[in-house]
Coordinates of N, CA and C in Angstrom, one line a residue:
X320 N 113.1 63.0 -20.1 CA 113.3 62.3 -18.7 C 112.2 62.8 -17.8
X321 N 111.3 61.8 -17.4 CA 110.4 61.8 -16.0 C 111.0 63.0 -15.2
X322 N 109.8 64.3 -14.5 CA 110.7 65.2 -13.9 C 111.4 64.9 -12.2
X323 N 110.3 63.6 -12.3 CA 110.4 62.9 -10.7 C 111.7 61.8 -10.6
X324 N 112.6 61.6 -11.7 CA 113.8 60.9 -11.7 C 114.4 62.3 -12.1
X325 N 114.8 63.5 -12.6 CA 115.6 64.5 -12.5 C 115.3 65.0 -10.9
X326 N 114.3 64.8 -10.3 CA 114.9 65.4 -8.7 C 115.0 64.0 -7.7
X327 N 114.6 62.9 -7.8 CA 114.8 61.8 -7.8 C 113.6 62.2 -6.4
X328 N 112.7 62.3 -6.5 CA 111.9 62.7 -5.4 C 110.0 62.5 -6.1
X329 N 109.4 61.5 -5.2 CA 108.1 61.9 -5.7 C 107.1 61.8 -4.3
X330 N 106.3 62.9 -4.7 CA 105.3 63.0 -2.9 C 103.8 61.5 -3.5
X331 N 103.9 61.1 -2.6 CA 102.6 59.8 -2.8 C 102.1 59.5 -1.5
X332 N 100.9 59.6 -0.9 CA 99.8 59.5 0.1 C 100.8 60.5 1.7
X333 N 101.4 61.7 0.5 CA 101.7 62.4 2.2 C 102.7 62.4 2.4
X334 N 103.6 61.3 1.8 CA 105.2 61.0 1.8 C 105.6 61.2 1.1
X335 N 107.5 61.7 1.2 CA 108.3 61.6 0.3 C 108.7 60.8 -0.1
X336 N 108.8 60.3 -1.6 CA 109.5 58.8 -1.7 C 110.5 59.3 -2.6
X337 N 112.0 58.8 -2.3 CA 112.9 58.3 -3.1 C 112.4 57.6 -4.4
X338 N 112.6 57.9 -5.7 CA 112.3 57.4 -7.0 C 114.2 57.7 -8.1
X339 N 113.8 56.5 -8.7 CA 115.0 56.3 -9.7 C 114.4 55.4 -11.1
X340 N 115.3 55.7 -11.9 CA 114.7 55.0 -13.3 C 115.0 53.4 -13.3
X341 N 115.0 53.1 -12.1 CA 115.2 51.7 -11.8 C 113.6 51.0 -11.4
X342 N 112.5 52.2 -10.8 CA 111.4 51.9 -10.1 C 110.9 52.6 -11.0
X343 N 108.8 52.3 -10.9 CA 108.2 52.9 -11.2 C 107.7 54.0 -10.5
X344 N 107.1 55.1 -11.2 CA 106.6 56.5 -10.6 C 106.0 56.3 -9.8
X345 N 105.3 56.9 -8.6 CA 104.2 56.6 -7.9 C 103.1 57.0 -8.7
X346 N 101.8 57.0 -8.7 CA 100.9 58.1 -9.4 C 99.8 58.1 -8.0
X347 N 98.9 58.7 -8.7 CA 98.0 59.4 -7.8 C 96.6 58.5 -7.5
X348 N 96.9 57.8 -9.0 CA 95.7 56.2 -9.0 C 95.9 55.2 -8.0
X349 N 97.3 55.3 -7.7 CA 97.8 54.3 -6.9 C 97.4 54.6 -5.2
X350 N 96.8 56.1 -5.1 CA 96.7 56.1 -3.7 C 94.8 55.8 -3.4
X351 N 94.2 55.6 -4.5 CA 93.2 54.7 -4.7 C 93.2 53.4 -3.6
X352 N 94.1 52.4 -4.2 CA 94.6 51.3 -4.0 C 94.9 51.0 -2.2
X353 N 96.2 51.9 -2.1 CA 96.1 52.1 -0.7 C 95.3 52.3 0.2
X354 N 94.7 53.3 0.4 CA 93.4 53.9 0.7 C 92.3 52.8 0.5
X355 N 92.3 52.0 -0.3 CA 90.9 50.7 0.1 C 91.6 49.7 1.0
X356 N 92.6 49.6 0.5 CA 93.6 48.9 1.6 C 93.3 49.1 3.2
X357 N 94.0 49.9 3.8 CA 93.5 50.8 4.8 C 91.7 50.9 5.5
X358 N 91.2 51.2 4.4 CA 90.0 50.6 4.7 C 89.5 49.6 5.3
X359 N 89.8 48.5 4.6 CA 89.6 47.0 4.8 C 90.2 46.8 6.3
X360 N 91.2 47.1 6.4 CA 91.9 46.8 7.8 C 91.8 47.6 8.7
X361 N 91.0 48.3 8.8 CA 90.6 49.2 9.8 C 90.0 48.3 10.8
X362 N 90.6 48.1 12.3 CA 90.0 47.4 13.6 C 90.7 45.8 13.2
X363 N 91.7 45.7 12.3 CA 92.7 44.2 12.2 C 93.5 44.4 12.9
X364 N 94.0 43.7 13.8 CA 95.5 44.0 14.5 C 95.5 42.3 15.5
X365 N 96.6 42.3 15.3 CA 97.8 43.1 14.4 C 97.8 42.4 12.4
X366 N 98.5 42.9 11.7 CA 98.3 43.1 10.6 C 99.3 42.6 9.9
X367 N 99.6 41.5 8.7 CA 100.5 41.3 7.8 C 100.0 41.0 6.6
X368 N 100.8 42.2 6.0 CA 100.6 42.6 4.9 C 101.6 41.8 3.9
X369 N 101.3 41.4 2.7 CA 102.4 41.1 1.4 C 102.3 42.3 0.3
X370 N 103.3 42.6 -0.3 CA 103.1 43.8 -1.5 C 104.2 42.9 -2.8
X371 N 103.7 42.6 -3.7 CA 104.2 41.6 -4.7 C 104.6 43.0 -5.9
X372 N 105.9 43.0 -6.2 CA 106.3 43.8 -7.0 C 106.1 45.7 -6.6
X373 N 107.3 45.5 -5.7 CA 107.7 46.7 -4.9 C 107.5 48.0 -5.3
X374 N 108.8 47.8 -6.1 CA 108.9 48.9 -6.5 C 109.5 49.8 -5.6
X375 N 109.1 50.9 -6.0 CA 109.5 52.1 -5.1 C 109.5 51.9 -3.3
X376 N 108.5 50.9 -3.5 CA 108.2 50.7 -1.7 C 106.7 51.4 -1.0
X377 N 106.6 52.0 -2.6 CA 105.4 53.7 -2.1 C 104.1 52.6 -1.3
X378 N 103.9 51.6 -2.0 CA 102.6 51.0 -1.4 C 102.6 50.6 -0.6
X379 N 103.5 49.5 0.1 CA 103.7 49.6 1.8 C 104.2 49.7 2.7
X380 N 105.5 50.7 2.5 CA 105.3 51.5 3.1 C 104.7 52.6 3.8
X381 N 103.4 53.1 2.8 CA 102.5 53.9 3.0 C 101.2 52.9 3.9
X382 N 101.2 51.3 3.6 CA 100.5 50.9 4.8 C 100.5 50.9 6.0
X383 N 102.2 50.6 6.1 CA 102.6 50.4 7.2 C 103.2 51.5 7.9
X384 N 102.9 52.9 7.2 CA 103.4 54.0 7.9 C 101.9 54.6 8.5
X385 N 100.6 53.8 8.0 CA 99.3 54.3 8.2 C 98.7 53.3 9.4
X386 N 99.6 51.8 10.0 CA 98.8 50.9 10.3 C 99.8 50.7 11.4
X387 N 100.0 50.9 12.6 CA 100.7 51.0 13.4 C 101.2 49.6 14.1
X388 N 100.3 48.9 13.7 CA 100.6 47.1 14.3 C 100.5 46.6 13.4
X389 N 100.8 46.9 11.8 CA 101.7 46.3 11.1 C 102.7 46.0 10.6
X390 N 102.8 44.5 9.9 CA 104.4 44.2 10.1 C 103.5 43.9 8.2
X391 N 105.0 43.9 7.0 CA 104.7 43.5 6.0 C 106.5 42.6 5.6
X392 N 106.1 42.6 4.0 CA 107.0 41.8 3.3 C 106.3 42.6 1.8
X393 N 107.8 42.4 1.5 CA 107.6 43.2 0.2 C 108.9 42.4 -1.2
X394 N 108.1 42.1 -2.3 CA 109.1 41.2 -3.2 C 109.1 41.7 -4.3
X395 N 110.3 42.2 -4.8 CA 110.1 42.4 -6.5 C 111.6 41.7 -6.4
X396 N 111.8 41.3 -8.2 CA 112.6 40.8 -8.9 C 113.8 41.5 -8.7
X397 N 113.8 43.1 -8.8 CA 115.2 43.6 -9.4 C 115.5 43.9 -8.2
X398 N 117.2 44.2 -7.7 CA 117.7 43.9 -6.6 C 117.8 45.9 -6.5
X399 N 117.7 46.3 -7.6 CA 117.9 47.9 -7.9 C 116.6 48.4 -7.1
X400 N 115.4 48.0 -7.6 CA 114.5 48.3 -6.7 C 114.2 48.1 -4.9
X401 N 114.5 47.3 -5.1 CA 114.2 46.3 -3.6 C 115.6 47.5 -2.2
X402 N 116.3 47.8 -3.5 CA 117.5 49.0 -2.2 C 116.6 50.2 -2.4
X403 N 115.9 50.6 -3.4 CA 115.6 52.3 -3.4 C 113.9 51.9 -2.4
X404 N 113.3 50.7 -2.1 CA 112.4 50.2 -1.4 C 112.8 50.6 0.1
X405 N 113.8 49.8 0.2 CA 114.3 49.8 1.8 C 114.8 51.3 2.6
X406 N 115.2 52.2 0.9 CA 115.8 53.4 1.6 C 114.7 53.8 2.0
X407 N 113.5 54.2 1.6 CA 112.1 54.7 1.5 C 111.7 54.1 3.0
X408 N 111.7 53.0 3.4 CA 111.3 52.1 4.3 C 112.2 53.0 5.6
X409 N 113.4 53.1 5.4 CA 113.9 53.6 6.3 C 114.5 55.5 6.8
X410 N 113.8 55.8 5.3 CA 113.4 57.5 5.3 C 111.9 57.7 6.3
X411 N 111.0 56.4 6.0 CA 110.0 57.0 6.8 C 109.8 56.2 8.1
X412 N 110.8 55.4 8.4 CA 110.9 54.6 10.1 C 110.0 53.6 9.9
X413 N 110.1 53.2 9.0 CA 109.3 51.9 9.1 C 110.1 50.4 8.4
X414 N 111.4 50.5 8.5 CA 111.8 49.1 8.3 C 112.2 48.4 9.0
X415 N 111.9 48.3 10.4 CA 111.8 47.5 11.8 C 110.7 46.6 11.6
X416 N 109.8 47.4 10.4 CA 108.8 45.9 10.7 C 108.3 46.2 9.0
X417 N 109.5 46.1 8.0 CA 109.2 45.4 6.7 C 110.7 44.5 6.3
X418 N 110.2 43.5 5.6 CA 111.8 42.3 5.2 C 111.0 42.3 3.6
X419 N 112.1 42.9 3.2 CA 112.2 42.6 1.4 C 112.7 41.5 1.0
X420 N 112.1 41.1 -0.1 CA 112.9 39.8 -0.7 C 113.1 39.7 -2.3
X421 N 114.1 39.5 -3.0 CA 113.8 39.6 -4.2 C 113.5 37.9 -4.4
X422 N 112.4 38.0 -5.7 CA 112.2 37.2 -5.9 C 110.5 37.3 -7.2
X423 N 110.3 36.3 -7.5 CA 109.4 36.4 -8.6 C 108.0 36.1 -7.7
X424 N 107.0 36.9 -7.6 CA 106.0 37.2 -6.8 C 105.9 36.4 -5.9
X425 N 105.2 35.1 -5.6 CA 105.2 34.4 -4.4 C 106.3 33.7 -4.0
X426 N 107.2 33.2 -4.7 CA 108.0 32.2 -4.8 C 109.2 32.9 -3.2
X427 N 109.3 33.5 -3.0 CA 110.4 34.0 -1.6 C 109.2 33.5 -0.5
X428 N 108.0 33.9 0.1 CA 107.2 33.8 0.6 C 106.5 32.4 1.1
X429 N 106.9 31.3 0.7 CA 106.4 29.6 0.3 C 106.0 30.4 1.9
X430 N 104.8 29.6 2.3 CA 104.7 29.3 3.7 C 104.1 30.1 4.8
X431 N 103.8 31.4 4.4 CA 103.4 32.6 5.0 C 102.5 32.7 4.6
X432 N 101.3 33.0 5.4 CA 100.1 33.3 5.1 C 99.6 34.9 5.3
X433 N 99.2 35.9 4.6 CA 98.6 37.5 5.3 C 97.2 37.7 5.8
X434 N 97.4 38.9 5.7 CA 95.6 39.3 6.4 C 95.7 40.0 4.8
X435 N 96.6 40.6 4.0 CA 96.2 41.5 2.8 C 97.4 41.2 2.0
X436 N 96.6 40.8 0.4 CA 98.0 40.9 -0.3 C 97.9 42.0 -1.4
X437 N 98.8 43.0 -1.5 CA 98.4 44.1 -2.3 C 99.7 44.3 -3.9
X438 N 98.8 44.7 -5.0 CA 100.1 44.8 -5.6 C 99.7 45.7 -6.9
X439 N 100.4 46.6 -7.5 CA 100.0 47.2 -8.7 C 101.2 46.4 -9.6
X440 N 100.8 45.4 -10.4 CA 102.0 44.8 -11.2 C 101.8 45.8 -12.5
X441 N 102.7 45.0 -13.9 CA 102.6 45.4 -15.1 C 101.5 45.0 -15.4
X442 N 100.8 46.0 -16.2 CA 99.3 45.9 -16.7 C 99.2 46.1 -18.4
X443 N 100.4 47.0 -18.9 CA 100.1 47.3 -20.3 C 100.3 46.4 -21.4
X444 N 99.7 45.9 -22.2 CA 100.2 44.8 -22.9 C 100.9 45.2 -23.7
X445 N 101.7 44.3 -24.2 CA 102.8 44.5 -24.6 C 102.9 45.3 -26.0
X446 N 102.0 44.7 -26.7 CA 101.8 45.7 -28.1 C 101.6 47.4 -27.8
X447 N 100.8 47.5 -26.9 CA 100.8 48.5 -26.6 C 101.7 49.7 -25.7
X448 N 103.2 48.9 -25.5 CA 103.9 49.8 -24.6 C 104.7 51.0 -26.0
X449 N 105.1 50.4 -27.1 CA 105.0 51.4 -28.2 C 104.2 52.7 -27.8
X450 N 103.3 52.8 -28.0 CA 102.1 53.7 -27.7 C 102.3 54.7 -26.6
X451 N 102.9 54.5 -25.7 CA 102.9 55.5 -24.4 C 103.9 56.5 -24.2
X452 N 103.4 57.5 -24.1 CA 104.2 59.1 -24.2 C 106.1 58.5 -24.0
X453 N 106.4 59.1 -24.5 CA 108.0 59.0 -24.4 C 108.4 59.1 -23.0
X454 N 107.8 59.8 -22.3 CA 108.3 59.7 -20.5 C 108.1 58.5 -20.0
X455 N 107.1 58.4 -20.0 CA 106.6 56.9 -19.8 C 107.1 55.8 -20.0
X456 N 107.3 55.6 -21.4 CA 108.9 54.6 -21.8 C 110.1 54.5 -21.3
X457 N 110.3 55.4 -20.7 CA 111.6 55.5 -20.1 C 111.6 54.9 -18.4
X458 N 110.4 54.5 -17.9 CA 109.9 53.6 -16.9 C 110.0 52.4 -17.3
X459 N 110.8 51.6 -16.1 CA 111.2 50.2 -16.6 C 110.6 49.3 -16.8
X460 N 110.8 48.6 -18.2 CA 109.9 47.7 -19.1 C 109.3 46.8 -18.0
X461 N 110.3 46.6 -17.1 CA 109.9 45.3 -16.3 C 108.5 45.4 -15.4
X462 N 108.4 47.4 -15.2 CA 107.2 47.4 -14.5 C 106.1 47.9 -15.2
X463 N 106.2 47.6 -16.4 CA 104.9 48.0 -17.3 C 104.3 47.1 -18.2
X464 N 105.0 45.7 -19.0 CA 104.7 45.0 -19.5 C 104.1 43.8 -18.9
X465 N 102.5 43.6 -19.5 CA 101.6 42.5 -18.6 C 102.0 41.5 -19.5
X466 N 101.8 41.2 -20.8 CA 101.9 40.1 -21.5 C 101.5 40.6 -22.6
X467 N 100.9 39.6 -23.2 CA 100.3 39.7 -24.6 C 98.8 40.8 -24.5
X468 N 97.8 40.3 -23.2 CA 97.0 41.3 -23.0 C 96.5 41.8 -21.7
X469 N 98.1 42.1 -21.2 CA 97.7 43.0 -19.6 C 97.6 42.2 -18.6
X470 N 97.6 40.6 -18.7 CA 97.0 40.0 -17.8 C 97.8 39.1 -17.0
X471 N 98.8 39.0 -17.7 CA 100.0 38.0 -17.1 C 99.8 37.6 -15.4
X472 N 100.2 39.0 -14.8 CA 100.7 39.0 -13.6 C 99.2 38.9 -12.6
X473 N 98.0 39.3 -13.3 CA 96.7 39.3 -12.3 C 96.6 37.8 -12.3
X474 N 97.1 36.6 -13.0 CA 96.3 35.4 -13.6 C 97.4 34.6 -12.8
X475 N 98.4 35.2 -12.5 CA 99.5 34.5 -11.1 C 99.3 35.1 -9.6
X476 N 98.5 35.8 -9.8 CA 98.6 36.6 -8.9 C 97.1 35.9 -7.7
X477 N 96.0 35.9 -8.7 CA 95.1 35.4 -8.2 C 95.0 33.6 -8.1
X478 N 95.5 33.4 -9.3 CA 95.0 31.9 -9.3 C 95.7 31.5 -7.6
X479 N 97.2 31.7 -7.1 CA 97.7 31.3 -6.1 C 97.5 31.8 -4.7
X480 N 96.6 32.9 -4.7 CA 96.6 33.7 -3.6 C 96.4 32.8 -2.5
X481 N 95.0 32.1 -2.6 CA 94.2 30.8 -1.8 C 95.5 30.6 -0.9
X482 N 96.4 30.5 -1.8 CA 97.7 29.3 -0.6 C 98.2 30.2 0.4
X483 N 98.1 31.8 0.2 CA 99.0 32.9 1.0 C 98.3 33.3 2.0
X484 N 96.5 33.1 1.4 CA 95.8 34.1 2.7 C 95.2 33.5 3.8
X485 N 95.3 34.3 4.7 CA 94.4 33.9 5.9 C 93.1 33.8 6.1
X486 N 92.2 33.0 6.7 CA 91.3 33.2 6.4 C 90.4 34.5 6.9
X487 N 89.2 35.2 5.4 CA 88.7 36.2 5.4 C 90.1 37.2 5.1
X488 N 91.3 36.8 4.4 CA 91.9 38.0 4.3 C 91.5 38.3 3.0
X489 N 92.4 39.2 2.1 CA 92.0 39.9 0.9 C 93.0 39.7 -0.3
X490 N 92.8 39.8 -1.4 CA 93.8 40.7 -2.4 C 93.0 41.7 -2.8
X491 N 94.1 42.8 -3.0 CA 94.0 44.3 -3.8 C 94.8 44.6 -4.8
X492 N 94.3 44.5 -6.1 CA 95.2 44.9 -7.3 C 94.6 45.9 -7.6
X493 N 95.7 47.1 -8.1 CA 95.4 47.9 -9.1 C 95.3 47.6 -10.6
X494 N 94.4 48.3 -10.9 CA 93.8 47.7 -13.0 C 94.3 48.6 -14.0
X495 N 94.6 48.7 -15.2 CA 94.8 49.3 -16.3 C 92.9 49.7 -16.5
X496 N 92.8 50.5 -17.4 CA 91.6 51.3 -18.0 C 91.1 49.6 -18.8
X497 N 89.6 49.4 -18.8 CA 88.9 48.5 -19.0 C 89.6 47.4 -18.8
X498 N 90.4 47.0 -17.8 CA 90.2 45.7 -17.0 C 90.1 45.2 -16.2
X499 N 88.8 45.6 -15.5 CA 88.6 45.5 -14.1 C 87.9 44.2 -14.4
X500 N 87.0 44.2 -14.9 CA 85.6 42.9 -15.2 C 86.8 41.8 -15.9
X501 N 87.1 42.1 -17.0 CA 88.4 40.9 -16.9 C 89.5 40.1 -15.7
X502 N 89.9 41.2 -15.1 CA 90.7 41.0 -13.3 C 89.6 39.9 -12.4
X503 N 88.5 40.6 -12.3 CA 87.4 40.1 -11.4 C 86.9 39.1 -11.8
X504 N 86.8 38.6 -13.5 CA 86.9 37.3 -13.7 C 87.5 36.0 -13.5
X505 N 88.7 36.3 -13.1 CA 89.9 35.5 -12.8 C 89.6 34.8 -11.8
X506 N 88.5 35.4 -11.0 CA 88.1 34.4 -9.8 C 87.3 33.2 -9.6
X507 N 86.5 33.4 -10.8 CA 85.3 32.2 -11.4 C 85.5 30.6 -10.8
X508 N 87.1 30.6 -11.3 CA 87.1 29.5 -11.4 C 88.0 29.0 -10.1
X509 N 88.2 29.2 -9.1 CA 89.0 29.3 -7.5 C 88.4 29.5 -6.7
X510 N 88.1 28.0 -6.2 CA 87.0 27.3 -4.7 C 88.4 28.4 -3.6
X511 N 87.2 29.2 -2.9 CA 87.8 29.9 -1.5 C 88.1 31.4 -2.1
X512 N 88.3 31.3 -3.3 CA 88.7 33.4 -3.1 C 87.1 33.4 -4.0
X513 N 86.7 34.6 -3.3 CA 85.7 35.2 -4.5 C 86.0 36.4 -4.9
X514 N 85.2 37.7 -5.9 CA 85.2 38.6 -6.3 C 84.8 39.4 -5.2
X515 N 84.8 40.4 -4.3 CA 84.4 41.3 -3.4 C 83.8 42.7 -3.7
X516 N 84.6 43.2 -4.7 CA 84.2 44.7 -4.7 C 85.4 45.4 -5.9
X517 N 85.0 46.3 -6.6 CA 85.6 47.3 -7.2 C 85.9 48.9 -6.8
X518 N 87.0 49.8 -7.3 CA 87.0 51.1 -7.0 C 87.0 51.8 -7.6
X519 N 86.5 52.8 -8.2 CA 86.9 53.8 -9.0 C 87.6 54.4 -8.4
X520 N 88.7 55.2 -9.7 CA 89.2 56.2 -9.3 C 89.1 58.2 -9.6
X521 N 89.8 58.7 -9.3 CA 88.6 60.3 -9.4 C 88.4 60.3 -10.7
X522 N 88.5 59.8 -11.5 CA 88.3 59.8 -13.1 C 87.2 59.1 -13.2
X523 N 86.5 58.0 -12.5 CA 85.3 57.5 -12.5 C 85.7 55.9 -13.6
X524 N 86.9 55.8 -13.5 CA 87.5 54.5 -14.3 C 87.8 53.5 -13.2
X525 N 87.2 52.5 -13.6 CA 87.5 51.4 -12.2 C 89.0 50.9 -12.1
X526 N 89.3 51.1 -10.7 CA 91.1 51.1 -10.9 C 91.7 50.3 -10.1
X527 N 91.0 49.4 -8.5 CA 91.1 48.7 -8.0 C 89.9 47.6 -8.3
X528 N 90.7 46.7 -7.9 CA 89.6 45.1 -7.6 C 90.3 44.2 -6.5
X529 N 89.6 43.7 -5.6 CA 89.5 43.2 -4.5 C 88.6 41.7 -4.6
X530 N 89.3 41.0 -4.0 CA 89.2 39.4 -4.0 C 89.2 39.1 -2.4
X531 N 88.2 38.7 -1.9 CA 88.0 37.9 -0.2 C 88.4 36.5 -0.3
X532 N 88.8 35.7 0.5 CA 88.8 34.6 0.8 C 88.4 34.0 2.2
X533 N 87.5 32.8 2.2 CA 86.7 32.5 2.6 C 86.8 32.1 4.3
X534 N 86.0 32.8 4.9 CA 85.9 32.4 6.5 C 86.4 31.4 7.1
X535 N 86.2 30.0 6.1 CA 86.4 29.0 6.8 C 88.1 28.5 6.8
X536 N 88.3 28.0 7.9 CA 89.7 27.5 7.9 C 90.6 26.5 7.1
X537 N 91.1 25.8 6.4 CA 91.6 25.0 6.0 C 92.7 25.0 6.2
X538 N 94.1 25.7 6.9 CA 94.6 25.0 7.5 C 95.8 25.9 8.7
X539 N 96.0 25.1 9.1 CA 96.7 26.4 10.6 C 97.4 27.7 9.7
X540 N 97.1 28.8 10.4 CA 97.9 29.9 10.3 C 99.3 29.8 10.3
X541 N 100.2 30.3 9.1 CA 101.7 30.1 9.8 C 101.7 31.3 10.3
X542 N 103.3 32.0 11.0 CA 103.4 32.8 11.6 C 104.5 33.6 10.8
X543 N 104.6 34.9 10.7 CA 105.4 35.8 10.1 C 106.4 36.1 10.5
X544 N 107.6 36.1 10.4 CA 108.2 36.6 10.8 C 109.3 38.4 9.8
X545 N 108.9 39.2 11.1 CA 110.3 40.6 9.9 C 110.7 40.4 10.6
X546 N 111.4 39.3 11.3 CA 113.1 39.9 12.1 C 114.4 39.7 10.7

C-alpha cells in the first residue's frame, strides 16, 4: 500500500492534500505542470480555469490557491473523487470559486469557454499497466490507463479544446516519458489551436506540452459561472 493512502495525506506545490485509493497520488512532475500554468497567466485577470480529470483536486486547487482572481471547474468521472476534490478545495478555502462536475471530460461543461484548460489524464498504455511497481497498481486503473498507446485521453482532449477556449487561451497537459512529440502532434491537423511550447521536467524528460489558440475571435465569449 502507497505510504500517502496509509496517512491519507500528500504535500504537492506547498499544500496538504487529502489522498485516498479512490484518487491518484500527486507527484512532484505534476508541480511542473502547474507551475507553467501559473506562468502563462501571470497579469490574466480575472482567470477561468477548466481541470479535466480531477482527481485529488491537487491541480486546481493549487491554481486557484496561487491566482487570486480565479474562478475554475473541475470534472472527473468518479463521484469518489470529485468529494475527496472538494474536501481539498475546502481545506485550502478555495471552493467559493471552484464547481465540480462529474462527468466525462468536456461533456458537463457544453458552453463555457476558459482562459486555461489543464489536465494530467491517464497516459500509461494499457499493455503496459502490468509493468508498474506493485504500489503503483494499486492507483486507480481509471487514472492510469490511456488506451492501447497512452493516447486516448490527449486525442479528446485536444482535438475539442477549439470549442472551450477563449481566444489566445491555452491547453496544458502533462506527458508520460517519450510522448511529448506524439501529444504535440495532435495539433497538425486543428485550424485555431497550434503547438506552443514544451517543459521538461528536473529529470530533463519532457513532461508538459502546451497548445495556444488563436487571437482571432470566432465567436462571443460565454460567461462562467461558480455559483
Amino acid at each position: 500500500m502507497p505510504v500517502a493512502y496509509i496517512t491519507g495525506h500528500k504535500e504537492f506545490m506547498g499544500l496538504d492534500f487529502r489522498v485516498a485509493p479512490a484518487v491518484l497520488i500527486p507527484r512532484p512532475d505534476t508541480e511542473i505542470l502547474v507551475e507553467a500554468v501559473l506562468q502563462k497567466l501571470q497579469g490574466v485577470s480575472p482567470v477561468q480555469v477548466l481541470d479535466l480529470g480531477t482527481g485529488s483536486g491537487a491541480i486546481i486547487v493549487s491554481l486557484v490557491a496561487n491566482l487570486p482572481a480565479a474562478q475554475g471547474i473541475a470534472v472527473d468521472i468518479s463521484e469518489e473523487a470529485l468529494a475527496i476534490a472538494r474536501s481539498n478545495a475546502e481545506k485550502h478555502q478555495v471552493e467559493s470559486r471552484l464547481t465540480f462536475y462529474r462527468g466525462d471530460l468536456y461533456q458537463p461543461v457544453t458552453g463555457h469557454t476558459f482562459d486555461a484548460i489543464v489536465s494530467n489524464p491517464p497516459y500509461i498504455p494499457d499493455m503496459d499497466i502490468r509493468e508498474l511497481t506493485p504500489e503503483v497498481r494499486q492507483e486507480p486503473r481509471l487514472a492510469l490507463a490511456g488506451g492501447p498507446d497512452g493516447l486516448d485521453f490527449y486525442r479528446r482532449i485536444v482535438h475539442e479544446a477549439d470549442a472551450y477556449l477563449k481566444p489566445g487561451g491555452f491547453v496544458a497537459v502533462e506527458v508520460g516519458i517519450h510522448q511529448a512529440q506524439a501529444v504535440a502532434a495532435l495539433a497538425q491537423d486543428k485550424p485555431g489551436l497550434t503547438f506552443d511550447s514544451m517543459i521538461k521536467d528536473y529529470g530533463g524528460i519532457e513532461r508538459v506540452v502546451i497548445f495556444t489558440k488563436s487571437q482571432e475571435v470566432h465567436r462571443a465569449d460565454s460567461i462562467l459561472s461558480c455559483e
